[in-house]
Coordinates of C-alpha atoms in Angstrom, one line a residue:
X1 CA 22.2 38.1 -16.8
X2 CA 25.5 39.4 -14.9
X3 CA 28.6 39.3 -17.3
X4 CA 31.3 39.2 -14.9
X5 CA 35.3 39.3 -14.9
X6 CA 38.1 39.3 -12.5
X7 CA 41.3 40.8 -12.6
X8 CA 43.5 38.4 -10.9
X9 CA 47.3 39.3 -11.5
X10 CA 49.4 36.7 -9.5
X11 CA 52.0 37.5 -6.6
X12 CA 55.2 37.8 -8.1
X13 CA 57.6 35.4 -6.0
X14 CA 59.9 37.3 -3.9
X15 CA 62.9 37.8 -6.4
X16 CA 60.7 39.2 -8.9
X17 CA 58.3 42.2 -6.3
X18 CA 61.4 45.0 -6.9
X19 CA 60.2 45.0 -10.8
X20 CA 56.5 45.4 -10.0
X21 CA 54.5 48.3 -8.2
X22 CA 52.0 47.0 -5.6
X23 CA 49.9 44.5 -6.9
X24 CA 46.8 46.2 -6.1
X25 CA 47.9 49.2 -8.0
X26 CA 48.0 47.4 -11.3
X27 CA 45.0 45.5 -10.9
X28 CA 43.0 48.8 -10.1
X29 CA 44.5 50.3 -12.9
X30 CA 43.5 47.3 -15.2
X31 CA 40.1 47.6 -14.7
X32 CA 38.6 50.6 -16.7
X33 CA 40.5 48.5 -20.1
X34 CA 38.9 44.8 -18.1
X35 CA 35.2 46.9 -18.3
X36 CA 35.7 48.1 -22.0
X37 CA 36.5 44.6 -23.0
X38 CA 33.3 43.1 -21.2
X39 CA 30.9 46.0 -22.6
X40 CA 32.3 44.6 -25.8
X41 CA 31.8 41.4 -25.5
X42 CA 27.5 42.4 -23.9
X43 CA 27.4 44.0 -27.2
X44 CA 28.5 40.5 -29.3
X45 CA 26.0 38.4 -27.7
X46 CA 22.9 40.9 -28.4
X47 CA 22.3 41.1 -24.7
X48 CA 22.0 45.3 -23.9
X49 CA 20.3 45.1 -20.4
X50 CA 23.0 42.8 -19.5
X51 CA 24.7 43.8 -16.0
X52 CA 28.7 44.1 -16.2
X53 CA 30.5 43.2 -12.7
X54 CA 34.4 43.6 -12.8
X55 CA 36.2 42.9 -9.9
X56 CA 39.6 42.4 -8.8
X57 CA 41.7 39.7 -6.3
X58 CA 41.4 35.9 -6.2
X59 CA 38.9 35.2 -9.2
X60 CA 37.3 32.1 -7.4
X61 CA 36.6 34.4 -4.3
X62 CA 35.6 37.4 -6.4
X63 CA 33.1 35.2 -8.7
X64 CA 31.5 34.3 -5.5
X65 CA 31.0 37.1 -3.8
X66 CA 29.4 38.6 -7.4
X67 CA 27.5 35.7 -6.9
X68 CA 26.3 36.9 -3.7
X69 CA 25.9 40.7 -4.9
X70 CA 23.5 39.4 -7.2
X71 CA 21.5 36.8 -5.9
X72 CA 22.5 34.5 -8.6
X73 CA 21.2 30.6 -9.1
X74 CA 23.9 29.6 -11.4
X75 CA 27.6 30.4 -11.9
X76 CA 28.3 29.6 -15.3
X77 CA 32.2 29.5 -16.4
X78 CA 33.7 28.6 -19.6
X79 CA 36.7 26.5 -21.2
X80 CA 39.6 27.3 -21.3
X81 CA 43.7 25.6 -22.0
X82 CA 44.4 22.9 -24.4
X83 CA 43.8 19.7 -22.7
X84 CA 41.2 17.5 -23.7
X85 CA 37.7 17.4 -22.2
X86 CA 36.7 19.3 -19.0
X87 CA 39.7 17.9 -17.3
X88 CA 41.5 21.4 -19.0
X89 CA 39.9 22.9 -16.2
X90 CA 41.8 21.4 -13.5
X91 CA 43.7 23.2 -10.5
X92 CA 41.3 27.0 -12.2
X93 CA 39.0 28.7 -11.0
X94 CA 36.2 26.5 -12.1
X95 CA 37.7 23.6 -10.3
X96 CA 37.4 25.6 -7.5
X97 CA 33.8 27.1 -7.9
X98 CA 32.8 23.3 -8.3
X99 CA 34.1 22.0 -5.0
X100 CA 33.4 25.3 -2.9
X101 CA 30.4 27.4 -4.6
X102 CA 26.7 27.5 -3.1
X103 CA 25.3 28.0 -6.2
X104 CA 25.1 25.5 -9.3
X105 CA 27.7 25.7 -11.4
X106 CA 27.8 25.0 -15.1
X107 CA 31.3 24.5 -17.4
X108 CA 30.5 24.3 -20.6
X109 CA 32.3 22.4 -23.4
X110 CA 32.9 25.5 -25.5
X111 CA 30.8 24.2 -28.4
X112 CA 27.3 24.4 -27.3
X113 CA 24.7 26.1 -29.4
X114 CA 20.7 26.3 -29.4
X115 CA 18.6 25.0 -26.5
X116 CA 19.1 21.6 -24.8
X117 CA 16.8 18.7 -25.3
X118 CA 18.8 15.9 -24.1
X119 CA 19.4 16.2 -20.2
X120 CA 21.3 13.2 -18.1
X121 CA 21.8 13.6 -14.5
X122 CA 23.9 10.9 -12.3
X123 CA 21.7 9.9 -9.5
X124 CA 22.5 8.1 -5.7
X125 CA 20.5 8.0 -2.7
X126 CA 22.7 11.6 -1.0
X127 CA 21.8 14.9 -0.6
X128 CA 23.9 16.0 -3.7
X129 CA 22.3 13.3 -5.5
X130 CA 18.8 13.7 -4.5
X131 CA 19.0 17.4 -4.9
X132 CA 21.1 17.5 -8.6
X133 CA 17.8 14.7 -9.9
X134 CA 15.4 18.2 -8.7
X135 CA 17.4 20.6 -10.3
X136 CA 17.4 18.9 -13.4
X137 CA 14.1 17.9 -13.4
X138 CA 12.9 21.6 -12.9
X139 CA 15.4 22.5 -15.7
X140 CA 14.2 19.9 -18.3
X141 CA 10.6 20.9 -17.4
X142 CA 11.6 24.7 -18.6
X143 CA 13.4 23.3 -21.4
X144 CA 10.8 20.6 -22.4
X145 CA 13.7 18.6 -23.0
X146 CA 14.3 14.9 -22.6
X147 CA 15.3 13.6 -18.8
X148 CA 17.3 11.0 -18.4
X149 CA 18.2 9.3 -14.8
X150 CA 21.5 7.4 -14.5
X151 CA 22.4 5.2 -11.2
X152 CA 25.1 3.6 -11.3
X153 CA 25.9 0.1 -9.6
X154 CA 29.1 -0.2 -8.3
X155 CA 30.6 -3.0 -9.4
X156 CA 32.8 -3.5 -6.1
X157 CA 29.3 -3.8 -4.4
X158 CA 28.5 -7.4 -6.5
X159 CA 31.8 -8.3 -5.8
X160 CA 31.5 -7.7 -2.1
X161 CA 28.1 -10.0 -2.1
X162 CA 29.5 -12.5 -3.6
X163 CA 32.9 -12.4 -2.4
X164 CA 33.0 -16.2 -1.4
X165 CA 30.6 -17.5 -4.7
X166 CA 31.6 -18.2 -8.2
X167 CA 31.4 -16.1 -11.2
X168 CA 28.2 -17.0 -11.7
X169 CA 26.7 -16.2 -8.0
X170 CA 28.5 -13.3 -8.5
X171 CA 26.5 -12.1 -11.8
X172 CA 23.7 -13.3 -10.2
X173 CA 24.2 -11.1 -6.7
X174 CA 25.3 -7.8 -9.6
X175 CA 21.5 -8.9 -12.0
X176 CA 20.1 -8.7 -8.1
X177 CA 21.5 -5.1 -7.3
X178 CA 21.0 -3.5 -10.6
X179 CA 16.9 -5.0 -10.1
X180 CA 17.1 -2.7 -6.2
X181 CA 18.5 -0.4 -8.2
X182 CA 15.9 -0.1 -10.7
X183 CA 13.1 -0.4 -8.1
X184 CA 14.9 2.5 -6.2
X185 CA 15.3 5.1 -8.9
X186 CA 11.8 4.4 -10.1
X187 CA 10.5 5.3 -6.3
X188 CA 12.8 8.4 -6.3
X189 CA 11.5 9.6 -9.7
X190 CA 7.7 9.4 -8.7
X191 CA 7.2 12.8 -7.6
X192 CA 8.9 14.8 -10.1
X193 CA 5.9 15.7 -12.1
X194 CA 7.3 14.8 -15.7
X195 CA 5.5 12.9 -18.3
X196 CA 6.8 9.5 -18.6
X197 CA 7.9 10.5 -22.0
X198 CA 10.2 12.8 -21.7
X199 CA 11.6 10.3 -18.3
X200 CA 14.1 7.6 -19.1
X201 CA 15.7 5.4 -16.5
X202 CA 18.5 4.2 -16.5
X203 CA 20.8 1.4 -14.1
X204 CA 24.4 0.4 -15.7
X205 CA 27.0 -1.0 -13.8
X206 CA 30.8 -0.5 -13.3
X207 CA 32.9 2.4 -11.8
X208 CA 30.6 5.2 -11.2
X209 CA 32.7 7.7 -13.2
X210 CA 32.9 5.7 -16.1
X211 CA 29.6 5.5 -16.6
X212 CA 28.7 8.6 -15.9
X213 CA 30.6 10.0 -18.5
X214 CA 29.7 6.9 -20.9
X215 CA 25.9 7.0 -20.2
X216 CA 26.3 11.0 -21.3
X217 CA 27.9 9.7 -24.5
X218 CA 26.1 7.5 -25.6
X219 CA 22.6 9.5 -25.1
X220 CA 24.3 11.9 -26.9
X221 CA 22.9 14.5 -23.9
X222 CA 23.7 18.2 -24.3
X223 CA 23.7 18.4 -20.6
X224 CA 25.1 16.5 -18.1
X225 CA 24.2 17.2 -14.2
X226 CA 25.7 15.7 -11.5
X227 CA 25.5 16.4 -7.5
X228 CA 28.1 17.4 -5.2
X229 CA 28.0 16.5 -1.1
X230 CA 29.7 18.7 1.3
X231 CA 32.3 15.7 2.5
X232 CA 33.1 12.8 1.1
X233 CA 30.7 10.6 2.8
X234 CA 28.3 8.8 2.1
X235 CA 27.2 9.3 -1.2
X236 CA 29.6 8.3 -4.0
X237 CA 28.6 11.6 -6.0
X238 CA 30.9 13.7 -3.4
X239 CA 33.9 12.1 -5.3
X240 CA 32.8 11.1 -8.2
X241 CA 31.9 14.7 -9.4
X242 CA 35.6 15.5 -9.4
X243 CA 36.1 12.3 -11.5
X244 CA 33.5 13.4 -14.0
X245 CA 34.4 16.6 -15.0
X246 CA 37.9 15.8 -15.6
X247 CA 36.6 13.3 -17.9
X248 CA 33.7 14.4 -19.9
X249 CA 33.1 16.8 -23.0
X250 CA 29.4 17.5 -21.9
X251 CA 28.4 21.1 -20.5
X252 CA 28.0 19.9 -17.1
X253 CA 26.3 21.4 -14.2
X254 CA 27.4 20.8 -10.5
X255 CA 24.8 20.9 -7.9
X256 CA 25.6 21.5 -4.8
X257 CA 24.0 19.5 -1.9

């Protein structure tokens, strides 16, 4: 475990720089108190052998380059602010880690406690998607928790089918997609080695986002994992990511493609 922390003091705008001494002077100069801090903070959670990284500049690029230093798996920030649900996180430095990191990254809620048993990740046939259903399988295989796969059916897809029927070719075109659907996510599922036990699956339909976050809910899952793609094409997870964690309470983990 690497406990790291970044001094990141903010340019002052231009009318403001006569009152301060060169940036880089004060951050250096925060550090020794920065270190003290974290040392205290190793010693509160019991974890001695613990390895303490402070560093200084723009925290997003500083976390990731401690990332690299260390050859780390998963970034793992916290809450912070006083909105409501992840969404508090919005325009920080874990927004940022989320949308630019090469390693998983995991914000948690702030209240989590004890080892996770309930695991839902959001599926789709992309690389983020593909690759966040691995990741969590591995993890609920080391957790011998629960696993629970979500797809979601777009809505605006049984629309589009039907565009020219009547409500009820149109509920008959959405019962057609979310059978696919099911078919799909059972084929992609095969080869993850878990007991069909501990293996839900799961096809709801609406906006992706949505139900996401309400498919997390309503398994009452302490961990919710979700892929991210490089662009925003093709696979709906590359947007929907950003969607989620601006919406949701859940410790969620965002895996990159």
């Amino acid at each position: 475990v690497v406990l790291a922390h970044v001094v990141d003091i903010p340019t002052p705008p231009g009318f403001l720089r006569s009152l301060f001494t060169a940036i880089d002077q004060v951050q250096a100069s925060a550090v020794p108190g920065a270190e003290a801090r974290l040392a205290e903070v190793r010693d509160k959670l019991g974890l001695p052998q613990a390895t303490l990284d402070v560093r200084t500049g723009r925290a997003f690029k500083a976390l990731s380059a401690a990332c690299a230093a260390h050859d780390a798996g998963l970034l793992v920030i916290g809450p912070h602010g006083d909105r409501t649900g992840l969404g508090r996180l919005l325009g920080s430095t874990a927004e940022r880690a989320v949308r630019e990191a090469s390693v998983p990254v995991l914000i948690t809620a702030g209240g989590e406690a004890g080892r996770p048993k309930r695991i839902v990740v959001a599926v789709d046939d992309s690389p983020g998607g593909r690759h966040a259903l691995r990741w969590a399988a591995d993890l609920a295989r080391s957790l011998e928790a629960e696993l629970i796969a979500v797809n979601v059916v777009d809505a605006l897809l049984a629309g589009a089918v039907g565009l020219a029927g009547s409500a009820r070719e149109r509920e008959k075109a959405l019962d057609e997609l979310r059978h696919a659907s099911e078919q799909w996510l059972q084929e992609a599922t095969m080869g993850l080695g878990l007991p069909a036990g501990p293996l839900r699956l799961v096809v709801r339909s609406g906006h992706p986002a949505d139900e996401v976050v309400n498919a997390a809910r309503e398994a009452n899952a302490d961990v919710l994992v979700i892929g991210r793609n490089a662009s925003t094409a093709p696979g709906i997870y590359s947007s929907v990511a950003d969607l989620v964690i601006r919406a949701t309470t859940k410790a969620t983990v965002v895996v990159p493609a």
